[in-house]
XYZ file of C-alpha atoms in Angstrom:
696
model
C 69.487 79.356 84.528
C 68.425 81.401 81.734
C 67.537 79.003 78.797
C 69.397 81.181 75.813
C 72.634 80.532 77.645
C 75.011 77.460 77.251
C 77.685 77.267 80.372
C 81.052 76.990 78.723
C 83.162 74.010 80.764
C 86.737 74.731 81.653
C 89.002 73.308 78.906
C 92.696 72.074 79.341
C 94.716 72.802 76.442
C 97.341 70.436 74.718
C 100.489 72.149 75.710
C 100.254 72.607 79.117
C 97.700 71.668 82.100
C 96.843 75.375 83.130
C 92.707 75.736 82.190
C 92.093 78.466 80.630
C 88.323 80.289 79.790
C 87.535 79.304 76.425
C 86.486 82.315 74.147
C 83.504 82.248 71.623
C 85.513 83.076 68.831
C 87.719 80.225 69.687
C 86.472 77.042 68.356
C 88.129 74.055 70.843
C 89.877 71.441 69.188
C 89.206 67.697 69.596
C 92.392 67.086 71.280
C 91.137 69.924 74.137
C 88.137 67.545 74.799
C 89.826 64.580 74.657
C 92.612 65.673 77.447
C 90.099 66.797 79.538
C 88.225 63.301 79.330
C 91.160 61.575 80.121
C 92.448 63.030 82.863
C 88.948 62.721 84.450
C 89.352 59.025 83.374
C 92.164 58.469 85.300
C 90.610 59.537 88.703
C 92.042 62.961 89.281
C 90.870 64.250 91.932
C 86.688 63.447 92.993
C 84.775 63.450 89.809
C 81.484 63.526 89.214
C 79.184 63.442 85.758
C 78.445 66.807 84.005
C 74.944 67.770 82.337
C 75.640 65.532 79.392
C 77.025 62.505 80.866
C 80.793 63.543 80.961
C 82.944 62.933 84.024
C 84.323 66.710 84.866
C 86.572 67.485 87.887
C 85.621 68.711 91.194
C 85.107 72.161 91.685
C 87.812 72.566 94.364
C 90.530 71.566 91.692
C 88.805 73.721 89.229
C 89.427 76.555 91.490
C 93.094 75.600 92.433
C 93.877 76.491 88.765
C 91.563 79.124 87.818
C 93.177 81.981 86.035
C 93.304 85.218 88.213
C 91.092 87.959 86.879
C 92.932 90.612 84.506
C 93.315 93.807 86.547
C 92.358 96.439 84.233
C 90.597 99.558 84.934
C 89.055 99.815 81.625
C 85.172 98.795 80.744
C 85.595 95.918 79.070
C 88.180 94.006 82.183
C 84.929 94.471 84.183
C 82.825 93.151 81.742
C 84.927 90.042 81.202
C 85.202 89.067 84.906
C 81.423 89.837 85.344
C 80.603 87.554 82.723
C 84.117 84.633 84.008
C 81.833 84.985 87.411
C 78.628 84.553 85.628
C 79.819 81.228 83.900
C 81.122 80.208 87.277
C 78.173 80.332 89.125
C 75.698 78.808 86.752
C 78.462 75.980 85.824
C 78.155 75.352 89.993
C 74.412 75.559 89.838
C 73.873 73.327 87.089
C 75.891 71.055 89.031
C 74.074 71.293 92.004
C 70.661 70.271 89.948
C 72.345 67.779 88.384
C 73.636 66.318 91.810
C 70.407 66.545 93.221
C 68.274 65.052 90.058
C 71.077 62.202 90.909
C 70.340 61.502 94.807
C 66.327 61.728 94.358
C 66.784 59.365 91.219
C 68.692 56.903 93.778
C 65.733 57.712 96.555
C 62.902 56.876 94.217
C 65.073 53.770 93.171
C 65.359 52.569 96.040
C 61.884 52.394 96.966
C 61.196 49.707 94.749
C 61.397 46.684 96.295
C 62.185 43.545 93.657
C 62.096 45.104 90.671
C 61.992 42.054 88.328
C 62.898 42.357 84.436
C 64.433 45.472 83.069
C 60.850 46.279 81.497
C 58.948 46.086 84.627
C 61.290 48.196 86.268
C 61.254 50.602 83.896
C 57.650 50.699 84.657
C 57.859 51.118 88.182
C 60.260 54.139 87.753
C 58.450 56.051 85.372
C 55.245 55.123 87.718
C 57.139 56.520 91.059
C 58.490 59.451 89.063
C 54.605 60.484 87.972
C 54.199 60.261 91.491
C 56.625 63.048 92.137
C 54.726 65.628 90.135
C 54.038 69.073 91.056
C 50.673 68.116 93.182
C 49.630 72.187 92.331
C 49.928 70.923 88.827
C 47.943 67.786 89.009
C 45.271 70.019 91.284
C 45.163 72.459 88.330
C 44.517 69.730 86.259
C 41.580 68.233 87.910
C 39.938 71.377 88.593
C 37.247 73.028 86.073
C 36.242 75.873 84.754
C 32.869 77.365 85.542
C 30.914 79.204 83.049
C 28.143 80.796 84.984
C 28.036 84.411 84.223
C 29.026 85.627 88.178
C 32.006 82.493 88.370
C 33.339 82.947 85.032
C 36.603 81.222 83.522
C 37.155 80.655 87.804
C 38.368 77.044 88.324
C 36.741 74.760 91.150
C 37.428 71.229 92.184
C 34.769 68.417 92.749
C 34.954 66.691 95.965
C 35.383 63.091 94.227
C 38.131 65.243 92.159
C 39.983 66.315 95.115
C 39.994 62.574 97.022
C 41.397 61.333 93.991
C 44.317 63.295 93.356
C 45.014 63.453 96.905
C 45.122 60.214 98.449
C 46.263 59.018 101.948
C 50.220 58.896 100.577
C 50.079 62.155 99.060
C 48.844 63.151 102.418
C 51.216 61.319 104.302
C 54.098 62.497 102.010
C 52.528 66.048 103.405
C 52.603 65.352 106.932
C 55.862 63.912 106.708
C 57.637 67.573 105.158
C 55.739 69.416 108.112
C 57.219 66.801 110.520
C 60.659 67.737 109.302
C 60.459 71.047 109.044
C 59.425 71.504 112.512
C 61.735 69.506 113.733
C 64.239 71.366 112.059
C 62.950 74.600 113.455
C 62.271 73.166 117.027
C 58.178 73.408 116.625
C 55.992 71.777 118.285
C 54.647 68.568 116.585
C 51.613 67.552 117.353
C 49.794 64.613 118.692
C 46.774 62.705 118.585
C 44.599 65.093 121.402
C 45.819 68.147 119.013
C 47.498 69.871 121.340
C 50.983 70.628 121.525
C 54.042 68.335 122.617
C 57.424 68.677 123.074
C 59.741 68.459 120.127
C 60.282 64.947 119.307
C 61.855 62.729 116.552
C 60.410 60.546 114.089
C 56.389 60.905 114.430
C 55.023 56.974 115.049
C 51.606 58.158 114.633
C 51.609 59.564 110.931
C 48.718 56.998 110.227
C 46.186 58.315 112.494
C 47.072 62.278 111.374
C 45.875 60.575 107.859
C 42.786 59.414 108.881
C 42.359 62.861 110.932
C 42.544 65.213 107.994
C 40.334 62.754 106.149
C 37.644 63.325 108.844
C 37.849 59.422 109.755
C 38.812 59.599 113.425
C 36.154 59.279 115.508
C 35.318 61.841 118.416
C 37.638 64.420 116.536
C 35.069 67.098 116.594
C 32.025 67.919 115.238
C 31.099 67.842 111.496
C 27.120 68.555 110.709
C 27.278 65.507 108.343
C 29.768 62.872 109.944
C 30.151 64.433 113.020
C 34.015 64.361 112.356
C 36.349 67.128 111.609
C 38.015 66.752 108.079
C 41.248 69.028 106.577
C 41.491 67.620 103.086
C 40.021 70.841 101.934
C 42.337 73.070 104.164
C 45.300 71.125 103.131
C 44.384 71.738 99.293
C 44.444 75.461 99.530
C 48.013 75.097 101.018
C 48.871 73.219 98.379
C 47.422 75.203 95.677
C 49.658 78.297 97.370
C 52.603 76.215 98.015
C 52.378 75.693 101.974
C 51.218 72.365 101.812
C 53.798 71.381 103.958
C 52.386 73.481 106.419
C 48.888 71.794 107.053
C 49.741 70.576 110.759
C 49.735 74.191 112.749
C 46.150 74.395 110.998
C 45.398 70.904 112.993
C 46.607 72.458 116.273
C 44.380 75.499 115.734
C 41.428 73.082 115.245
C 40.787 75.079 111.838
C 38.952 72.616 109.841
C 36.984 72.370 106.753
C 33.845 73.390 108.192
C 35.122 76.587 109.137
C 35.364 77.497 105.462
C 35.098 80.254 104.545
C 37.419 82.267 105.967
C 36.556 85.954 106.054
C 38.915 89.291 106.344
C 37.770 91.786 109.016
C 39.015 95.064 110.322
C 37.847 97.623 112.198
C 37.918 100.849 109.940
C 41.615 99.919 108.970
C 42.808 101.256 111.991
C 43.714 97.583 113.284
C 45.565 94.774 111.881
C 43.117 92.560 109.807
C 41.467 89.692 111.569
C 40.347 86.183 110.097
C 37.032 84.575 111.065
C 35.106 81.550 110.922
C 32.584 81.126 108.883
C 30.253 80.885 111.917
C 32.073 84.509 113.288
C 34.507 83.246 115.685
C 37.959 84.643 115.016
C 41.125 82.322 113.983
C 44.165 82.680 115.412
C 47.251 83.685 113.481
C 49.517 81.681 114.851
C 48.971 78.917 111.974
C 50.055 81.841 109.469
C 53.297 83.194 111.418
C 55.241 80.171 110.807
C 55.178 81.021 107.266
C 57.806 83.970 108.096
C 57.818 87.557 108.752
C 58.125 88.403 105.106
C 55.273 86.490 104.283
C 53.052 86.665 106.761
C 51.226 90.460 105.700
C 50.604 88.539 102.827
C 49.961 84.585 103.415
C 46.248 84.723 104.736
C 45.411 87.031 102.298
C 46.201 84.250 99.334
C 44.430 81.642 101.940
C 41.081 83.676 101.531
C 41.508 84.344 97.841
C 41.907 80.567 96.859
C 39.745 78.685 99.567
C 36.858 79.354 96.611
C 38.261 76.987 94.580
C 37.399 73.839 97.161
C 34.010 75.391 97.871
C 31.667 75.029 95.150
C 28.518 73.902 96.366
C 26.983 70.904 95.947
C 22.962 70.612 96.479
C 20.939 67.797 98.670
C 17.628 68.121 99.459
C 17.379 66.691 102.573
C 19.528 69.318 103.509
C 17.202 71.707 102.666
C 14.256 70.377 104.089
C 15.902 71.316 107.473
C 17.867 74.370 106.511
C 16.228 75.838 103.726
C 18.404 76.922 100.596
C 21.959 77.531 100.820
C 22.631 81.333 101.295
C 25.904 81.519 99.037
C 28.370 84.138 99.210
C 28.736 86.247 96.092
C 32.909 84.820 95.845
C 31.014 81.276 95.640
C 31.864 79.258 92.561
C 29.202 77.849 90.954
C 29.629 74.210 89.397
C 27.949 74.722 85.927
C 30.333 74.041 83.243
C 27.917 75.323 80.631
C 25.252 78.126 80.555
C 22.634 78.903 78.290
C 19.859 81.525 78.753
C 16.568 80.274 77.417
C 13.976 82.670 78.222
C 12.885 85.462 80.514
C 9.358 85.717 81.744
C 7.518 88.386 83.814
C 9.051 87.580 87.107
C 12.467 85.615 86.530
C 14.918 84.227 84.115
C 15.266 80.543 82.965
C 18.822 79.686 81.722
C 19.788 76.113 80.532
C 22.789 74.362 82.025
C 24.131 71.284 79.753
C 26.416 68.775 81.387
C 28.487 65.995 79.482
C 27.506 62.960 82.121
C 24.522 63.908 83.302
C 20.778 64.936 83.042
C 20.289 68.473 81.589
C 18.669 71.126 84.120
C 17.205 74.377 84.226
C 18.145 77.378 87.033
C 15.314 79.632 87.010
C 16.502 83.185 88.647
C 14.226 85.480 90.646
C 15.265 88.835 92.330
C 14.328 88.882 95.638
C 11.647 92.007 95.409
C 8.034 92.709 95.016
C 5.551 91.982 93.795
C 6.258 88.253 93.934
C 8.419 87.242 96.482
C 10.097 84.247 95.455
C 10.620 82.667 99.096
C 6.331 81.843 98.474
C 7.021 79.545 95.463
C 10.437 77.603 97.173
C 8.012 76.632 100.269
C 5.635 75.520 98.187
C 7.834 73.351 95.872
C 9.486 72.248 99.136
C 6.568 71.290 100.328
C 5.216 69.215 97.026
C 8.674 68.279 96.470
C 8.255 65.286 98.966
C 4.584 64.127 97.993
C 5.743 64.145 94.454
C 2.836 64.035 91.897
C 3.526 63.012 88.181
C 2.582 66.503 86.516
C 3.438 68.702 88.670
C 7.245 69.966 88.543
C 9.691 68.752 90.977
C 12.607 71.313 92.756
C 15.744 69.661 92.890
C 17.584 72.356 94.443
C 17.438 75.810 95.547
C 20.104 78.646 96.838
C 19.944 82.363 97.189
C 23.086 84.658 95.731
C 23.206 87.985 94.136
C 20.020 88.831 96.212
C 17.954 86.329 93.921
C 16.565 82.709 94.778
C 18.144 80.308 92.242
C 15.831 77.122 92.151
C 16.795 74.391 90.015
C 14.437 72.117 87.951
C 14.672 69.084 85.206
C 15.047 70.403 81.916
C 12.039 69.992 79.955
C 12.629 69.902 76.181
C 9.673 72.358 75.793
C 6.574 74.232 77.316
C 3.173 73.474 75.990
C 2.959 76.588 73.813
C 6.300 75.755 71.963
C 5.460 71.650 71.745
C 2.222 73.307 69.539
C 3.901 75.704 67.420
C 7.756 74.166 67.290
C 7.552 70.253 68.035
C 4.587 69.370 66.608
C 3.263 72.043 64.217
C 0.877 69.535 62.455
C 0.149 66.468 63.908
C 0.361 63.559 61.532
C -2.933 61.867 60.370
C -1.473 58.040 61.062
C -0.611 59.359 64.487
C -4.360 61.080 65.031
C -5.453 58.446 67.437
C -2.765 57.794 69.157
C -1.978 61.642 70.123
C -5.990 61.840 71.254
C -5.199 58.799 73.769
C -1.730 60.779 75.033
C -3.989 64.507 75.038
C -6.484 62.813 77.038
C -4.023 61.384 79.433
C -2.344 64.160 80.241
C -5.256 66.866 80.185
C -6.592 63.960 83.214
C -3.320 64.258 84.984
C -3.434 68.392 84.897
C -6.816 68.148 86.564
C -5.800 66.050 89.098
C -2.212 67.633 89.626
C -4.458 70.573 90.288
C -6.500 68.667 92.295
C -3.570 67.688 94.579
C -3.201 72.184 95.010
C -6.502 72.834 95.741
C -7.151 70.692 98.387
C -3.872 70.281 100.444
C -3.114 67.926 103.881
C -0.503 69.136 105.551
C 1.341 68.330 109.063
C 3.607 71.037 108.686
C 0.995 73.664 108.388
C 3.067 76.801 109.026
C 5.566 76.293 106.011
C 3.161 77.005 103.032
C 1.083 79.989 104.636
C 2.186 83.401 103.815
C 1.731 86.151 106.197
C -1.276 87.385 105.297
C -3.257 83.798 105.285
C -6.140 84.249 107.406
C -6.402 82.012 111.101
C -8.268 78.589 111.163
C -11.311 79.504 112.415
C -12.984 76.109 110.723
C -12.106 73.079 112.875
C -13.152 70.513 110.088
C -10.584 71.277 108.236
C -8.611 69.597 110.942
C -8.438 65.955 111.456
C -5.941 63.712 113.748
C -3.261 61.628 112.590
C -2.214 59.854 115.583
C -0.561 62.555 118.010
C -0.527 64.781 114.784
C -2.738 67.581 113.599
C -3.421 67.566 109.523
C -4.716 70.922 108.298
C -6.208 70.944 105.516
C -5.169 74.100 103.144
C -7.008 75.709 100.184
C -4.588 76.601 97.557
C -4.524 78.525 94.143
C -1.676 77.978 91.262
C -2.841 81.427 89.959
C -1.225 81.257 86.445
C -2.203 77.963 84.545
C -1.450 79.088 81.026
C 0.254 76.567 78.119
C 3.892 78.736 78.951
C 3.285 77.276 82.306
C 2.473 73.438 81.468
C 6.225 71.632 80.490
C 6.679 69.286 78.145
C 9.229 66.302 79.069
C 10.040 63.703 76.359
C 9.192 60.057 76.670
C 12.485 57.725 77.105
C 10.512 55.125 75.208
C 10.326 56.099 71.608
C 7.010 54.965 71.286
C 5.730 57.380 74.465
C 4.937 60.810 73.711
C 6.077 62.329 76.428
C 4.360 63.729 79.829
C 3.014 67.309 80.708
C 3.952 68.986 84.209
C 2.674 72.228 85.915
C 5.208 74.751 86.699
C 6.076 78.330 87.920
C 4.705 78.428 91.498
C 5.449 82.558 91.668
C 1.329 83.046 92.020
C 0.387 79.908 93.990
C -0.751 80.423 97.548
C -2.269 78.489 100.559
C -4.834 79.438 103.098
C -6.866 78.393 105.425
C -9.983 79.519 103.681
C -11.283 78.624 99.738
C -11.922 81.920 99.155
C -9.425 84.905 99.556
C -9.640 88.813 99.317
C -6.580 89.827 97.044
C -7.031 93.270 98.784
C -5.848 91.276 101.815
C -3.070 89.474 100.498
C 0.264 89.704 98.668
C -0.192 91.960 95.995
C -2.077 89.456 93.803
C -2.842 90.181 90.280
C -3.378 88.415 87.175
C 0.004 87.461 85.522
C -1.455 86.309 82.040
C -3.946 88.916 80.216
C -4.777 86.265 77.358
C -6.103 83.456 80.450
C -7.453 85.663 83.038
C -11.162 84.790 84.541
C -13.905 87.281 84.143
C -14.272 87.646 87.899
C -10.871 89.642 87.432
C -12.163 92.378 86.033
C -15.602 92.530 87.957
C -16.636 94.559 91.048
C -17.492 94.119 93.876
C -15.791 90.858 93.575
C -12.926 91.407 91.571
C -10.816 91.142 94.433
C -12.065 87.450 95.739
C -10.185 84.349 94.071
C -10.159 81.211 94.615
C -9.203 77.785 93.125
C -12.230 78.206 90.359
C -9.347 80.823 88.979
C -7.329 78.114 87.893
C -10.689 76.044 86.561
C -11.078 79.128 83.995
C -7.506 79.103 83.040
C -7.247 75.396 82.694
C -10.634 75.214 80.605
C -8.947 78.061 78.105
C -5.762 75.497 78.060
C -8.017 72.728 77.246
C -9.919 74.335 74.341
C -6.571 75.191 72.959
C -5.465 71.547 73.160
C -8.314 70.170 71.278
C -8.147 72.740 68.279
C -4.421 71.750 68.269
C -5.121 68.396 67.944
C -7.738 68.818 64.986
C -6.082 71.925 63.124
C -2.494 71.910 64.516
C -0.704 74.821 65.151
C -1.895 77.236 62.606
C -5.614 76.784 63.771
C -4.479 77.697 67.024
C -3.109 81.156 66.136
C -6.154 81.436 64.044
C -8.364 81.067 67.126
C -6.751 83.640 68.669
C -6.694 85.996 65.915
C -10.802 85.741 66.175
C -10.641 86.496 70.027
C -8.595 89.544 69.948
C -10.229 92.657 70.774
C -9.698 95.509 72.723
C -9.329 95.020 76.449
C -9.703 98.144 79.013
C -10.045 95.685 81.966
C -6.910 95.086 82.604
C -5.039 98.349 82.260
C -8.026 100.806 82.829
C -8.721 103.981 80.670
C -5.396 104.549 80.393
C -5.086 101.820 77.706
C -8.534 101.768 75.863
C -6.542 100.724 72.604
C -4.749 97.764 74.199
C -5.919 94.558 72.846
C -5.641 91.292 73.872
C -7.011 87.664 72.994
C -9.084 86.645 76.575
C -11.703 84.759 76.060
C -14.690 87.002 77.718
C -15.899 90.340 77.170
C -17.210 93.054 79.403
C -20.506 94.743 78.467
C -22.604 96.198 80.324
C -26.492 95.024 82.213
C -29.816 96.954 81.952
C -28.947 98.961 84.998
C -25.565 99.979 83.581
C -23.151 97.462 85.377
C -20.567 95.468 84.110
C -21.227 92.212 83.182
C -18.891 89.542 81.851
C -19.999 86.642 78.906
C -17.812 84.230 77.217
C -16.879 85.771 74.111
C -19.618 84.720 71.101
C -16.340 84.072 68.601
C -15.471 81.522 71.761
C -18.988 79.941 71.815
C -19.120 79.914 67.756
C -15.324 78.337 67.564
C -16.609 75.394 69.976
C -19.546 74.707 67.867
C -17.214 74.694 64.962
C -15.153 71.904 66.498
C -18.160 70.318 67.696
C -19.167 70.015 64.079
C -15.653 69.376 62.842
C -15.484 65.744 60.708
C -12.580 64.927 62.885
C -14.459 65.341 65.706
C -15.545 61.907 67.461
C -17.665 61.263 70.761
C -14.524 62.132 72.886
C -13.773 65.268 71.439
C -17.498 66.406 71.570
C -18.209 65.090 75.771
C -14.396 66.984 76.236
C -16.051 70.221 74.459
C -18.997 69.629 76.253
C -17.306 69.919 79.800
C -15.374 72.536 78.937
C -18.393 74.683 78.037
C -20.597 73.755 80.702
C -18.275 73.248 83.965
C -15.454 75.076 83.454
C -15.661 77.965 80.916
C -18.108 79.551 83.326
C -18.831 83.185 84.754
C -18.983 83.407 88.000
C -19.126 86.346 90.480
C -16.498 84.531 92.966
C -18.806 83.875 95.345
C -21.263 80.719 95.722
C -23.976 81.779 97.354
C -25.186 83.953 95.097
C -27.098 80.803 93.293
C -25.234 81.385 89.719
C -24.195 78.209 88.426
C -20.208 77.517 89.529
C -17.693 75.676 88.025
C -16.788 72.138 88.694
C -13.865 71.423 91.153
C -10.630 70.039 89.921
C -11.515 66.627 91.392
C -14.505 66.490 89.219
C -12.858 67.624 86.271
C -9.926 64.823 86.563
C -12.678 62.314 87.465
C -14.465 63.097 84.705
C -11.827 62.820 82.498
C -11.028 59.288 83.343
C -14.638 58.568 83.168
C -14.674 59.470 79.260
C -11.237 57.986 78.551
C -12.807 54.148 79.557
C -15.453 55.094 77.633
C -14.531 56.093 74.557
C -10.882 55.367 74.258
C -9.965 52.437 76.390
C -12.429 50.260 74.883
């Protein structure tokens, strides 16, 4: 009924009993209303309560005294007759609504046993009425809006919220409605074996069906997680599209939650649309036909459109170990309620995903394309996740969508570069001793984490190897662990730099936080300690500043080994000590001192390119290229060594960097030149230095 139109009740005049339709221009006097009320109170005919609580005569009495519409041919008479009919139809409709509401209230009241005091009765009635609210509205209010760019403003339901709204009593009511409808139409009822049976009366096994919807009936089917089929998501979709009581036909067809998402397909538009389960099997459309011929064509289209509300992914790393990252459809709504773009690197973008009640996390998006295949990074991270190291980042989850890998990590407050530049650009003099102890602990931990990668023992050998890795020729790399062969793999990170070392604040206010190595996009494991980059997957130096000199030398420029990471880690260590002695300003000044032309990275076409790398290329007597540590770097280390703030630990640390890490090597150990220390030896040296100088 339109809200701006108020139906006018029939009035009984003061002089006769003939009802008349009042004009809008005539104000009914008090006697008119009083006479109608008195007549109703005397019980003339059947009576019922009107919209404002006044008893009105039944329609059959009003119909008996209703005046004959005037027979006119002019337009005004037609309009008058139309208004009369609409007034009557709207008044009748209003009466029917009131009767239905009265009966509904009575039905709810009958459900309440032993009401007790009036206040308690009122409370129980209010609760009962609350349960009768629109389920669809309650589901909508429980849903959450996604802020992911590809799912922006689309709503989704968490499984726990879905179960909270659709309690067993709600499911039972929906099943009862379905049974009543099926009894009325003479359709088959569903029994506990999931097959049709003859039309029945009141179903005695409704509790069984409720448990089946929840997936609690053993042997009912083979869901992946519990071995049981459930229909709760199916029911939610049906309620969302106002078809909740149609749940049983879906149970008849054994179309369960595990079959979602459904997809619509047709052959070149020449055949009707067909529905297919997630595994590709065709779905019988009988469960949609009961909706009626008029809505059949669009019913399954609505179902497919709304199914994504209940299909927001959840992430389980144990499932990823068996099945790999989830491969999501572009239609999947991602359950991220906040979204901030953080940084963009050479091979991917990093987003910050804040959450109200849970820790924030970072999401790294990497396109599936060359030169770096994100599948390699995922494989490395997945394996390292099982053998966690304190100073290596842990992968929380991963998924594939929109032709890109999405890797989920704990959110770091900053990387090491940001820590130096923004978090603590000028270390406090009063905290100098604490900062040095923290620096020593973190540097030792980073070397230990790198050693964990450089010598990795694995039983699941194949999952870490890239397709271009060499076959296992040296059986000494294999040892027996019971019935399993444990194989030693040689790993390389390939891109150690401050931006790839993350800082996580400590939960302890007195703590300084912890550093973790991240970004394994350049990492690789193989069965040989040295790999020719010309035979592997398009390797190239990702950071011009921290790359080792062997990348620019021939014929060894293509040889990549674990010592590659030792050079880059030595550069980071030197800058770390620089920060401790002089803050960010001194780190920046050191970079300016190293800045010069760099044709080695880009070739002759970029001779004007300048970089702040730690080595320079010159020519020897035979006019062959020769690498050496930049003079500015060696002079700067001497400057730090003589700094008044330096101590025995700092001087010994500088010696370790100069003599065992920043060493120019050819890339091959058998040529007799000095070689860099292994990451394991570096970690052991730093541990001994801490005990000797700082932990007395």
